[in-house]
CSV table of C-alpha atoms in Angstrom, one decimal:
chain,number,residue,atom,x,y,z
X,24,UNK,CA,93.7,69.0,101.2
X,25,UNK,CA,92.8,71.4,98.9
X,26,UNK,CA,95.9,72.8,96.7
X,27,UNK,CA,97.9,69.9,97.6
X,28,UNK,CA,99.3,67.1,94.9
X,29,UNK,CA,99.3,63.4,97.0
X,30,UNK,CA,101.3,60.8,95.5
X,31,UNK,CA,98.7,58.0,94.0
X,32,UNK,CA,100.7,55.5,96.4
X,33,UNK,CA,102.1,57.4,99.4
X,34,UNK,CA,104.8,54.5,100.0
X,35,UNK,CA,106.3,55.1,96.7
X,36,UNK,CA,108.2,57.9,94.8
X,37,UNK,CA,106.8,60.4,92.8
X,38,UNK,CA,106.3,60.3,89.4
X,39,UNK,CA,107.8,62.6,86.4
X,40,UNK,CA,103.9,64.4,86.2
X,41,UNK,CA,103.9,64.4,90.3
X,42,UNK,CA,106.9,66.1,90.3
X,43,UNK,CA,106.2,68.2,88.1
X,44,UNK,CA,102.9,69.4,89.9
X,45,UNK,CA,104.5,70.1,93.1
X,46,UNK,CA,107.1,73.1,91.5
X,47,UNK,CA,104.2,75.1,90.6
X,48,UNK,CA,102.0,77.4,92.4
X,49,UNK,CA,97.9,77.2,90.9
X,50,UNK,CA,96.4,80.5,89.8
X,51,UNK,CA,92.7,79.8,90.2
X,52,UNK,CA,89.9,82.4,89.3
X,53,UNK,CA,89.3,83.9,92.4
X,54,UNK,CA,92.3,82.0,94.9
X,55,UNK,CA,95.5,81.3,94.8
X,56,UNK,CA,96.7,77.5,96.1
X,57,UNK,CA,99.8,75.1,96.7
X,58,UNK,CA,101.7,78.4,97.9
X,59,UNK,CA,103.8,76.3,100.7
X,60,UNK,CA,106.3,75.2,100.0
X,61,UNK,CA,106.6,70.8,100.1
X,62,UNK,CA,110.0,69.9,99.7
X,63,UNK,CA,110.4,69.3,103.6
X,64,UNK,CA,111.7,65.7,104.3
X,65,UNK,CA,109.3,63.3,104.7
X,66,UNK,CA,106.6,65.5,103.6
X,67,UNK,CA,105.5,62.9,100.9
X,68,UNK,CA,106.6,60.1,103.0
X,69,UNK,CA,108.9,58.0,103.9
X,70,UNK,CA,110.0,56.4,101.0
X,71,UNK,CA,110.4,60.0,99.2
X,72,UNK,CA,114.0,61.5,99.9
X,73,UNK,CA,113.7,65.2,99.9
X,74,UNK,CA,116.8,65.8,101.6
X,75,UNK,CA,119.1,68.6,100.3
X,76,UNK,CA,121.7,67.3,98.2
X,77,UNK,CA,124.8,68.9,96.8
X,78,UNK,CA,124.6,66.5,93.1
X,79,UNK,CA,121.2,67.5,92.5
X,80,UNK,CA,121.2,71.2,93.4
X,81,UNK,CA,124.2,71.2,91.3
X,82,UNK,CA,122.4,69.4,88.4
X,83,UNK,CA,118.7,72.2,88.7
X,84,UNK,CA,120.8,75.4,89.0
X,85,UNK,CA,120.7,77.2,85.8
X,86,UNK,CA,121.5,80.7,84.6
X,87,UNK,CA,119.8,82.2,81.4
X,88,UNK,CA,120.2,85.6,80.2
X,89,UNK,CA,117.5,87.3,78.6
X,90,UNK,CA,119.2,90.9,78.3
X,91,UNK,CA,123.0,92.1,79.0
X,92,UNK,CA,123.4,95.7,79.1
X,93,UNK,CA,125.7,97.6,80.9
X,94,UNK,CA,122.8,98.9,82.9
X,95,UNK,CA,119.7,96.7,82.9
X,96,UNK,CA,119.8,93.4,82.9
X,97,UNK,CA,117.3,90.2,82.7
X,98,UNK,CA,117.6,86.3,83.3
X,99,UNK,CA,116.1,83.6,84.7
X,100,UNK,CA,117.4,82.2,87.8
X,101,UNK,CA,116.1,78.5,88.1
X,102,UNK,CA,116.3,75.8,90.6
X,103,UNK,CA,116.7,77.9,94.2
X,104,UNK,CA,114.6,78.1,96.9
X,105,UNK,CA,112.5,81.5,97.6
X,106,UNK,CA,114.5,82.1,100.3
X,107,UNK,CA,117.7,82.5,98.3
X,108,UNK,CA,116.4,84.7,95.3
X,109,UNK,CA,115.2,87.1,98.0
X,110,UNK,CA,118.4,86.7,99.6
X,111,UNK,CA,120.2,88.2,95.9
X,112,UNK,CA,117.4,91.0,95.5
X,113,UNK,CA,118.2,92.8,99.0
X,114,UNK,CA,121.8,92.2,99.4
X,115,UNK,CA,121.3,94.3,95.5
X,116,UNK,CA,119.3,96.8,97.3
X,117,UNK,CA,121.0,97.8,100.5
X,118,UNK,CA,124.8,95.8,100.7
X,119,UNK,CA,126.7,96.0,97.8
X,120,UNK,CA,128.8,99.4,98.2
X,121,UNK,CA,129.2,101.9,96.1
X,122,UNK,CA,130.4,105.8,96.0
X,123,UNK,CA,127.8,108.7,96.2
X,124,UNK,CA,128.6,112.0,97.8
X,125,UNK,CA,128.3,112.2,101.2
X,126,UNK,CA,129.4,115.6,102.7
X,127,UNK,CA,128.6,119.3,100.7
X,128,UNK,CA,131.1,121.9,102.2
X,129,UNK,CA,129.3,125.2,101.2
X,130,UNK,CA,131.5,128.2,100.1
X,131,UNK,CA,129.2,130.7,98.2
X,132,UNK,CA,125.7,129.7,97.3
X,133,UNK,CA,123.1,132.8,96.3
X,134,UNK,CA,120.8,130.8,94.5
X,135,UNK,CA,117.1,130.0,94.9
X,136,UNK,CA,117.9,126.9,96.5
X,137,UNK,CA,118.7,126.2,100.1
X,138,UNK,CA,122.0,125.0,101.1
X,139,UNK,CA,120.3,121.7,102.7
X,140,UNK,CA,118.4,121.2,99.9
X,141,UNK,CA,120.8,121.0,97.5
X,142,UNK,CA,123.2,119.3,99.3
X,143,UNK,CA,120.0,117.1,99.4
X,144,UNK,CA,119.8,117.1,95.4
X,145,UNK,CA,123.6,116.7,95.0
X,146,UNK,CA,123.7,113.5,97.0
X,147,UNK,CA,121.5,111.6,94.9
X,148,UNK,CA,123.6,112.4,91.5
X,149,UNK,CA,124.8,108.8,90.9
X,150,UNK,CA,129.0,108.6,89.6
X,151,UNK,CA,130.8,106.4,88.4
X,152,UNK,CA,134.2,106.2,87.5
X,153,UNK,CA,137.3,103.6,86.0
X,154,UNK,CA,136.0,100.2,87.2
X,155,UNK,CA,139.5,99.2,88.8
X,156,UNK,CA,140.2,102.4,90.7
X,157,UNK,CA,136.3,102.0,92.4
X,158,UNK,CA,137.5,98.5,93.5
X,159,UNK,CA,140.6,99.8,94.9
X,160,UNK,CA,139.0,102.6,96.6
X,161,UNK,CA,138.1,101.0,100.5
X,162,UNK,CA,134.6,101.8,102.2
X,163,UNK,CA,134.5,104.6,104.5
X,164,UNK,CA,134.2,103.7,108.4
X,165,UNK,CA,131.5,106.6,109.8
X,166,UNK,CA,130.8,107.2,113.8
X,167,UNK,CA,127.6,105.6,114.9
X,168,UNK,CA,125.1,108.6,116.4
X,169,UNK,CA,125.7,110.1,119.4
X,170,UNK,CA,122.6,108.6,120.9
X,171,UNK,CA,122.9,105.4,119.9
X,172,UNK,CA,124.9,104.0,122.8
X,173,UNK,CA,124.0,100.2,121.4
X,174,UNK,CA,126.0,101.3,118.1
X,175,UNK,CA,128.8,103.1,119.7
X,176,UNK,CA,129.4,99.8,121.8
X,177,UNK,CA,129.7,97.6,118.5
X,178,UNK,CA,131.9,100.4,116.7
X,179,UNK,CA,134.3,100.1,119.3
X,180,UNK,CA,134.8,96.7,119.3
X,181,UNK,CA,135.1,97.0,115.4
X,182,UNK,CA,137.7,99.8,115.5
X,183,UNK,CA,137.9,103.2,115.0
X,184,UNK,CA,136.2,105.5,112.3
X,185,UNK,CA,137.7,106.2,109.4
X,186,UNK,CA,139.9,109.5,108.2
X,187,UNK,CA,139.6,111.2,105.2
X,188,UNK,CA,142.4,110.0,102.6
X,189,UNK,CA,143.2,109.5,99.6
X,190,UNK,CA,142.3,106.1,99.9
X,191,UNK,CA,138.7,106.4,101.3
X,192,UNK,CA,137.4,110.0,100.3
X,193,UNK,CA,137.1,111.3,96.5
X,194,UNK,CA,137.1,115.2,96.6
X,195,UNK,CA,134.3,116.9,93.8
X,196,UNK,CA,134.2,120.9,93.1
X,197,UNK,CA,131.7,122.8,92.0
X,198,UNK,CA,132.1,126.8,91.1
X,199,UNK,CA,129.5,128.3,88.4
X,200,UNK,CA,128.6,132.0,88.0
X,201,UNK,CA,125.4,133.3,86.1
X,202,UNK,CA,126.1,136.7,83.8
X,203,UNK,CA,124.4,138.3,80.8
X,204,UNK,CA,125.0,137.5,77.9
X,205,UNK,CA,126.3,140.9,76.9
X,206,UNK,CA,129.2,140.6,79.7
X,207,UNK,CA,130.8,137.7,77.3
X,208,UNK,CA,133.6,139.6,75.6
X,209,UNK,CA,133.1,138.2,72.2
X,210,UNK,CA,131.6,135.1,72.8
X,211,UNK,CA,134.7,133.8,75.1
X,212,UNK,CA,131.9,131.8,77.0
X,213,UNK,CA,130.5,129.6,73.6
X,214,UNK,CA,127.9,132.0,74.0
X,215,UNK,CA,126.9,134.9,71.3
X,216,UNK,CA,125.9,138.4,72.7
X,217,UNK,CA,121.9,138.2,73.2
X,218,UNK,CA,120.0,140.5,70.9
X,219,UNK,CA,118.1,143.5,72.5
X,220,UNK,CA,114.5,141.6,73.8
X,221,UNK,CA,115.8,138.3,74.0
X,222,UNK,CA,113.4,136.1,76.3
X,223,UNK,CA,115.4,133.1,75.8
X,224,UNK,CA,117.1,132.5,79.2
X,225,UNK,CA,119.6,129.7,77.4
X,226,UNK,CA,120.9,132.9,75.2
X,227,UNK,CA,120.4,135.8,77.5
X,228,UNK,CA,122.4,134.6,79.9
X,229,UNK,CA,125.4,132.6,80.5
X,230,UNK,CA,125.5,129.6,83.1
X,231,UNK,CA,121.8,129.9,83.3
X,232,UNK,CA,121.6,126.6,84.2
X,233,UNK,CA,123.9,124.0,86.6
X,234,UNK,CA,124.3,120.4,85.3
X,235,UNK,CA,125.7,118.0,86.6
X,236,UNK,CA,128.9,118.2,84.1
X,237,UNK,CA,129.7,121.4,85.9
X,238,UNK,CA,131.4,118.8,88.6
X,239,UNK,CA,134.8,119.3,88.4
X,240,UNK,CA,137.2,116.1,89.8
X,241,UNK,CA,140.0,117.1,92.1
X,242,UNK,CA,142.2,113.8,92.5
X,243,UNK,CA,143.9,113.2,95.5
X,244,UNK,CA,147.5,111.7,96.3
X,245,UNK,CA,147.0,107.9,94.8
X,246,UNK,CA,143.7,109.4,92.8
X,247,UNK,CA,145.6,110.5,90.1
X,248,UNK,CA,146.8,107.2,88.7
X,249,UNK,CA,143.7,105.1,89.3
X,250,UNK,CA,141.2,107.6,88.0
X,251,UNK,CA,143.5,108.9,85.3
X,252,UNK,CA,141.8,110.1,82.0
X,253,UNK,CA,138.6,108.2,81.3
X,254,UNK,CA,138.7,107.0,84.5
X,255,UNK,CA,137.9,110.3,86.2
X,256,UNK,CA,135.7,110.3,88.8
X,257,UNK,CA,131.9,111.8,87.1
X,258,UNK,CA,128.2,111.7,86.9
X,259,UNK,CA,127.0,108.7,85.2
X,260,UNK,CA,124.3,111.3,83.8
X,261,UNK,CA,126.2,115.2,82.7
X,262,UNK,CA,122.5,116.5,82.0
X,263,UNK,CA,121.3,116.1,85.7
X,264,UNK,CA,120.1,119.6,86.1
X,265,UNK,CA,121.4,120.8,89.3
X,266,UNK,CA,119.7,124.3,90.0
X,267,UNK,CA,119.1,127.3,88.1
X,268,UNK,CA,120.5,130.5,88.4
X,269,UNK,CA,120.3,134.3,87.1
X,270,UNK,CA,122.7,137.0,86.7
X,271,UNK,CA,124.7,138.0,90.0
X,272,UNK,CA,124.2,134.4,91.6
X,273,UNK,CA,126.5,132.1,92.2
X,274,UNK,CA,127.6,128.4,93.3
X,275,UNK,CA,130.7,127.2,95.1
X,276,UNK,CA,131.4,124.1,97.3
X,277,UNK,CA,133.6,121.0,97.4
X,278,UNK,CA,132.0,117.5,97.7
X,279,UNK,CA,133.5,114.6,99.3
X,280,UNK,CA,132.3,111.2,98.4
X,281,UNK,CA,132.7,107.7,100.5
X,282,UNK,CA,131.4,104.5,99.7
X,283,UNK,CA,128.5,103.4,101.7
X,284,UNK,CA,125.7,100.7,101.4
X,285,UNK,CA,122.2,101.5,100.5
X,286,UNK,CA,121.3,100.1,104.3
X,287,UNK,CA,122.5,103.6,105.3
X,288,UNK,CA,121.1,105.6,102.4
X,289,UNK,CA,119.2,105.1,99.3
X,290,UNK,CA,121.9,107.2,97.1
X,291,UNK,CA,124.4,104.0,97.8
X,292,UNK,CA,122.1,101.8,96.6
X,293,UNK,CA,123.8,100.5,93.4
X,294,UNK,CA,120.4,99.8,91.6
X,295,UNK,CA,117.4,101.9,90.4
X,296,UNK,CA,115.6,98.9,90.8
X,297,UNK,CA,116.2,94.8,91.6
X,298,UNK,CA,113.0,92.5,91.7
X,299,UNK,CA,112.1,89.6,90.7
X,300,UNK,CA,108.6,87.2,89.6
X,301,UNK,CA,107.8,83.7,89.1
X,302,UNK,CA,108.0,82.6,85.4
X,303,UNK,CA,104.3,82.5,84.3
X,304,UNK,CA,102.9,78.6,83.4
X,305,UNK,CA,99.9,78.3,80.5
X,306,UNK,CA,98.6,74.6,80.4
X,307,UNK,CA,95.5,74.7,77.6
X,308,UNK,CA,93.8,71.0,78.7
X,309,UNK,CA,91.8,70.8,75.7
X,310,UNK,CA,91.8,72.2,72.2
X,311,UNK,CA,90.6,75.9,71.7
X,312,UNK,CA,89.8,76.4,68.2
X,313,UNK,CA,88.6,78.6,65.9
X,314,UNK,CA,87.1,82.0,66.8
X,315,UNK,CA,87.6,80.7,70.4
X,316,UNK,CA,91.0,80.3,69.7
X,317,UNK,CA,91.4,84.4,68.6
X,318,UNK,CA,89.4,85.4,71.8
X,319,UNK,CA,91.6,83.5,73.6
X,320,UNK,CA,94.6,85.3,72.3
X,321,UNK,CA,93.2,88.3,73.3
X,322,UNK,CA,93.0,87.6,77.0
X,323,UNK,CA,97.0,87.7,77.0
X,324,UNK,CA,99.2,90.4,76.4
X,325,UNK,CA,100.7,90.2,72.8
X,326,UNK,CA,102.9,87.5,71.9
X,327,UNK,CA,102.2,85.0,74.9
X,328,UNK,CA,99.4,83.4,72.8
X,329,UNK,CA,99.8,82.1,69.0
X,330,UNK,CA,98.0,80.9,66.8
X,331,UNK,CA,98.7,77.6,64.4
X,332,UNK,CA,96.6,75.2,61.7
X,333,UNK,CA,95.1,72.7,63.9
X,334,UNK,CA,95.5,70.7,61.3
X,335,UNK,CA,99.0,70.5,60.3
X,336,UNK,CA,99.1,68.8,56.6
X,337,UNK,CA,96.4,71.5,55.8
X,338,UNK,CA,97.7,75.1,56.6
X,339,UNK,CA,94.1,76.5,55.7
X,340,UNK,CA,92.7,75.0,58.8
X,341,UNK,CA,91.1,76.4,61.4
X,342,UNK,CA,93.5,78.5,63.7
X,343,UNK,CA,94.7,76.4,67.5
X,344,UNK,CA,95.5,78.5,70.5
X,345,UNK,CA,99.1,76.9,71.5
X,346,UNK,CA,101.6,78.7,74.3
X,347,UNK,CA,103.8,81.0,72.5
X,348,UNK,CA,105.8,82.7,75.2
X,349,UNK,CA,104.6,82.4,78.7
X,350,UNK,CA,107.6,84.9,79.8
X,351,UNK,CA,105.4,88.0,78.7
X,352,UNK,CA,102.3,86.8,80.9
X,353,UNK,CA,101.2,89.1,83.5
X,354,UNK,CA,99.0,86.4,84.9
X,355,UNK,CA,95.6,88.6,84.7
X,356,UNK,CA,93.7,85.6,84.6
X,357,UNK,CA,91.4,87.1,82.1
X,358,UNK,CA,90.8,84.0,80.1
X,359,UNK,CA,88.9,82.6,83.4
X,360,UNK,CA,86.6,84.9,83.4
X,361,UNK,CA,85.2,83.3,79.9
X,362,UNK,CA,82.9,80.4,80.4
X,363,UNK,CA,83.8,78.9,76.8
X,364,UNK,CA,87.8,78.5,78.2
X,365,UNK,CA,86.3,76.8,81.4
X,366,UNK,CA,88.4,73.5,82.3
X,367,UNK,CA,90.4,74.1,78.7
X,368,UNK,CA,93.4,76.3,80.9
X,369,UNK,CA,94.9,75.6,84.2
X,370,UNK,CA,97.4,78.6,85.0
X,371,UNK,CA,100.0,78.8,87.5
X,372,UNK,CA,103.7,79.7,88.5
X,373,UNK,CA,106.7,77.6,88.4
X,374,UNK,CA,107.9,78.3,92.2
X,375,UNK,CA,111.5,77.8,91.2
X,376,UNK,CA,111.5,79.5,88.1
X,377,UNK,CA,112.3,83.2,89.1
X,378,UNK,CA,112.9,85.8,86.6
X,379,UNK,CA,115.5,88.8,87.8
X,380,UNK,CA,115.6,92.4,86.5
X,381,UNK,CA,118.5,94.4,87.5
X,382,UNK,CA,118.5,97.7,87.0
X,383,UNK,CA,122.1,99.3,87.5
X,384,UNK,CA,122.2,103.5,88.2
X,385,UNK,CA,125.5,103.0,86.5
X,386,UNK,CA,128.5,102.5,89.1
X,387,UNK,CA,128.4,98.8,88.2
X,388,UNK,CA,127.4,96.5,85.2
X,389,UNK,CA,124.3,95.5,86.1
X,390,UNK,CA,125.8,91.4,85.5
X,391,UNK,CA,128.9,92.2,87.8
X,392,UNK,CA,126.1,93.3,90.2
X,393,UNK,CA,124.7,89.9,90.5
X,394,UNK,CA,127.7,88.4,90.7
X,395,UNK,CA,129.0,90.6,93.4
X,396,UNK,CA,125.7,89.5,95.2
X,397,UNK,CA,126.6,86.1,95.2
X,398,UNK,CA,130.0,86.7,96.3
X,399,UNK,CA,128.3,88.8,99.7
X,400,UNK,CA,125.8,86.0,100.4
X,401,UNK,CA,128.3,83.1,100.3
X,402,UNK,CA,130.6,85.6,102.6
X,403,UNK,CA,127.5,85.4,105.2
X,404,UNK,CA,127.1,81.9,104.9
X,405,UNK,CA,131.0,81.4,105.3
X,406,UNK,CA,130.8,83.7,108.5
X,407,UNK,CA,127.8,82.3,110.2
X,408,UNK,CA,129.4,78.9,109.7
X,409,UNK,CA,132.8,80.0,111.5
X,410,UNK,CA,130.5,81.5,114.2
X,411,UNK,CA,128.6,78.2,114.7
X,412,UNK,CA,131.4,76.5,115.1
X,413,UNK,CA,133.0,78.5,117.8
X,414,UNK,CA,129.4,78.5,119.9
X,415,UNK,CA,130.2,74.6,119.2
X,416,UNK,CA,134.0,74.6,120.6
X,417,UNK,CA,133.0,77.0,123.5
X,418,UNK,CA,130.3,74.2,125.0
C-alpha cells in the first residue's frame, strides 16, 4: 500500500532503517503519504511488540531548548504522540489561568470613545504583577447565564459563586483630565506653556493622550504585602494607548480584575500565540554537485542548505550540497519542481519530532507556561483515572 514501509520479513522485527522510515511523514511533489499513524499493536505483526511501555517512553522523551526568553520561547519536544503535543498547545491557549480585567465600573467618561467600547479596549490590556502574589491570588468562581439551565445545574453541584475579596478580585483606577497647556501653572504638569500657534497636540495640551501607565493600583486587605513594590499589580506594556482626549474631557472608572481561563475569554489566554510543526527532514539520495549544487541551495530558505568541497583533501573542489540545518525548512518543496534534483532528495517530517513556540503576553515566563501545561494535563489524566475507577467499583 502506497505510503506504507512493510518489514522485508513480516515475521520478524524491524530493522534500525525500518524504524526509522516509519517516524517520518513523506512530502512528495504533489501528495503527501504515511500520515497514519502505525505504532498500533500488531500493526507490523505479530512478532513486532508495539505495546506502550513506560522504559522506553522514558528512554525517547527529550526536551531541547532552542530560545529562553521571558516571553517567547522555542524547543523541540521529541518522542510523544500527536495527540499529546496538541494536548500542551490548547491547555496553553484556553486553561492555564491568568488575571485580565473583567468588570469597568464607569464614573465620568466624556471622551470620543463609548463606555462599552472601552471597557472593550481595557480588557484586553495584558498585567502582570510579583510572580508569587499571582500564584497566591485564587481564580474567581462567576454565575453560569441565566439561560443556561444545563450550566446552572453543574454550578450548583460545584458550589456557590465567588465574592469579591481581597483574595480573588484586584481593584485598578483610572482618573485623567485633558487641559491646555497654558492652564499648567509653571509647568507643574512636566509640561512647558505651549507657544501661541502650537499644532503639536503632545505640547498644546496636557493628558492629551491615556496610556496604559495611567492605571493606578489600589491594593486591597492582603494586596498590600504580596504585591508590594515591584510587585504591584500593572500593564505588562505602559505605552498601550488607551484613548485620546482634548481639553474639557475626562476619564474616571475603577477596574476589577479576576483570573479566568482563555476558554471563557481570549484576554485570559496567557499566550499571544502557542503552535507547533513537525521538524523538517532533507535526505539528498545522491550527490548534487557543482552548479547543481548552488541551485539547489537556492530552493531552501537561507542556511538549511550548505555548501562543502566534495572532495575533502582538496578544498578547491567542486562545491556538495549537504543538510545544514533542516530546522529553518519551510518544506516548499521547491527543489521538486527541478528535473535535475529528481530521485537525488526525498523530503519528509519526523512525526515525533515537534517543534513548540510559545509566545507569553507577559503574566508568565513563557518556560513556566509549559511547565504549568504539563502540570494541568497530568491533573486530567489523574482525574479521569479516579473517575474510571469509581464507574469500576459502582458495577
Amino acid at each position: 500500500m502506497e505510503g506504507r514501509f512493510p518489514p522485508s520479513n513480516p515475521w520478524a522485527p524491524l530493522t534500525a532503517e525500518e524504524l526509522e522510515a516509519r517516524k517520518v511523514v513523506n512530502v512528495n511533489a504533489e501528495t503527501v503519504t504515511n500520515t497514519a499513524a502505525t505504532d498500533i499493536p500488531g500493526h507490523w505483526g505479530p512478532e513486532q511488540d508495539d505495546s506502550w511501555n513506560l522504559g522506553r517512553f522514558r528512554d525517547n522523551l527529550r526536551i531541547d531548548f532552542h530560545q529562553n526568553k521571558p516571553h517567547d520561547a522555542a524547543f523541540s519536544l521529541v518522542g510523544v504522540d500527536a495527540s499529546i503535543a496538541n494536548a500542551f498547545r490548547r491547555i496553553l491557549i484556553a486553561e492555564i489561568p491568568t488575571l485580565a480585567i473583567e468588570e469597568v465600573f464607569m464614573f465620568n467618561n466624556t471622551s470620543i470613545i463609548q463606555d462599552e467600547v472601552l471597557a472593550h479596549r481595557l480588557g484586553l490590556i495584558p498585567l502582570t504583577g510579583g510572580e508569587k502574589g499571582l500564584k497566591w491570588l485564587r481564580s474567581f468562581r462567576k454565575p453560569p447565564p441565566k439561560d443556561d439551565f444545563a450550566a446552572q445545574a453543574a454550578h450548583n453541584d460545584d458550589g456557590e459563586p465567588s465574592t469579591a475579596s481581597d483574595f480573588n478580585t484586584v481593584v485598578l483606577g483610572l482618573k485623567v483630565e485633558c487641559r491646555w497647556a497654558t492652564e499648567a501653572l509653571d509647568g507643574r504638569d512636566g509640561k512647558k506653556l505651549a507657544k501661541e500657534g502650537e499644532t503639536d497636540p503632545n505640547v498644546r495640551y496636557v493628558n492629551s493622550n491615556v496610556y496604559a501607565r495611567d492605571f493606578k493600583f489600589m491594593p486591597q486587605g492582603q494586596q498590600e504585602t504580596q504585591f508590594a513594590g515591584e510587585d504591584a499589580i500593572k500593564p505588562v506594556n505602559p505605552d498601550i494607548l488607551i484613548a485620546k482626549l482634548r481639553p474639557g474631557q475626562k476619564i474616571e472608572l475603577q477596574c476589577h480584575c479576576i483570573k479566568g481561563v482563555g476558554m471563557d475569554h481570549a484576554k485570559f489566554s496567557p499566550v499571544a500565540t502557542a503552535s507547533y510543526r513537525l521538524l523538517p527532514q532533507i535526505n539528498i539520495t545522491s550527490p548534487i554537485l557543482g552548479a547543481e549544487a548552488k541551485k539547489f541551495a537556492r530552493c531552501f530558505p537561507k542556511g538549511v542548505i550548505g555548501l562543502e568541497p566534495s572532495d575533502e583533501s582538496d578544498p578547491n573542489s567542486e562545491p556538495k550540497a549537504v543538510v545544514k540545518d533542516p530546522m529553518k525548512d519551510t518544506v516548499s518543496r521547491e527543489c521538486l519542481r527541478h528535473d535535475e534534483f529528481k530521485g537525488k532528495v526525498k523530503l519528509g517530517r519526523v512525526r515525533d519530532h515537534f517543534i513548540f513556540s510559545v509566545e507569553s503576553t507577559g503574566q508568565l515566563r513563557s518556560d513556566e507556561l509549559f511547565l504549568d501545561s504539563v502540570r494541568l494535563l497530568k491533573a486530567k489524566a489523574e482525574r479521569f483515572k479516579k473517575h474510571l475507577s469509581e464507574l469500576e467499583e459502582g458495577r
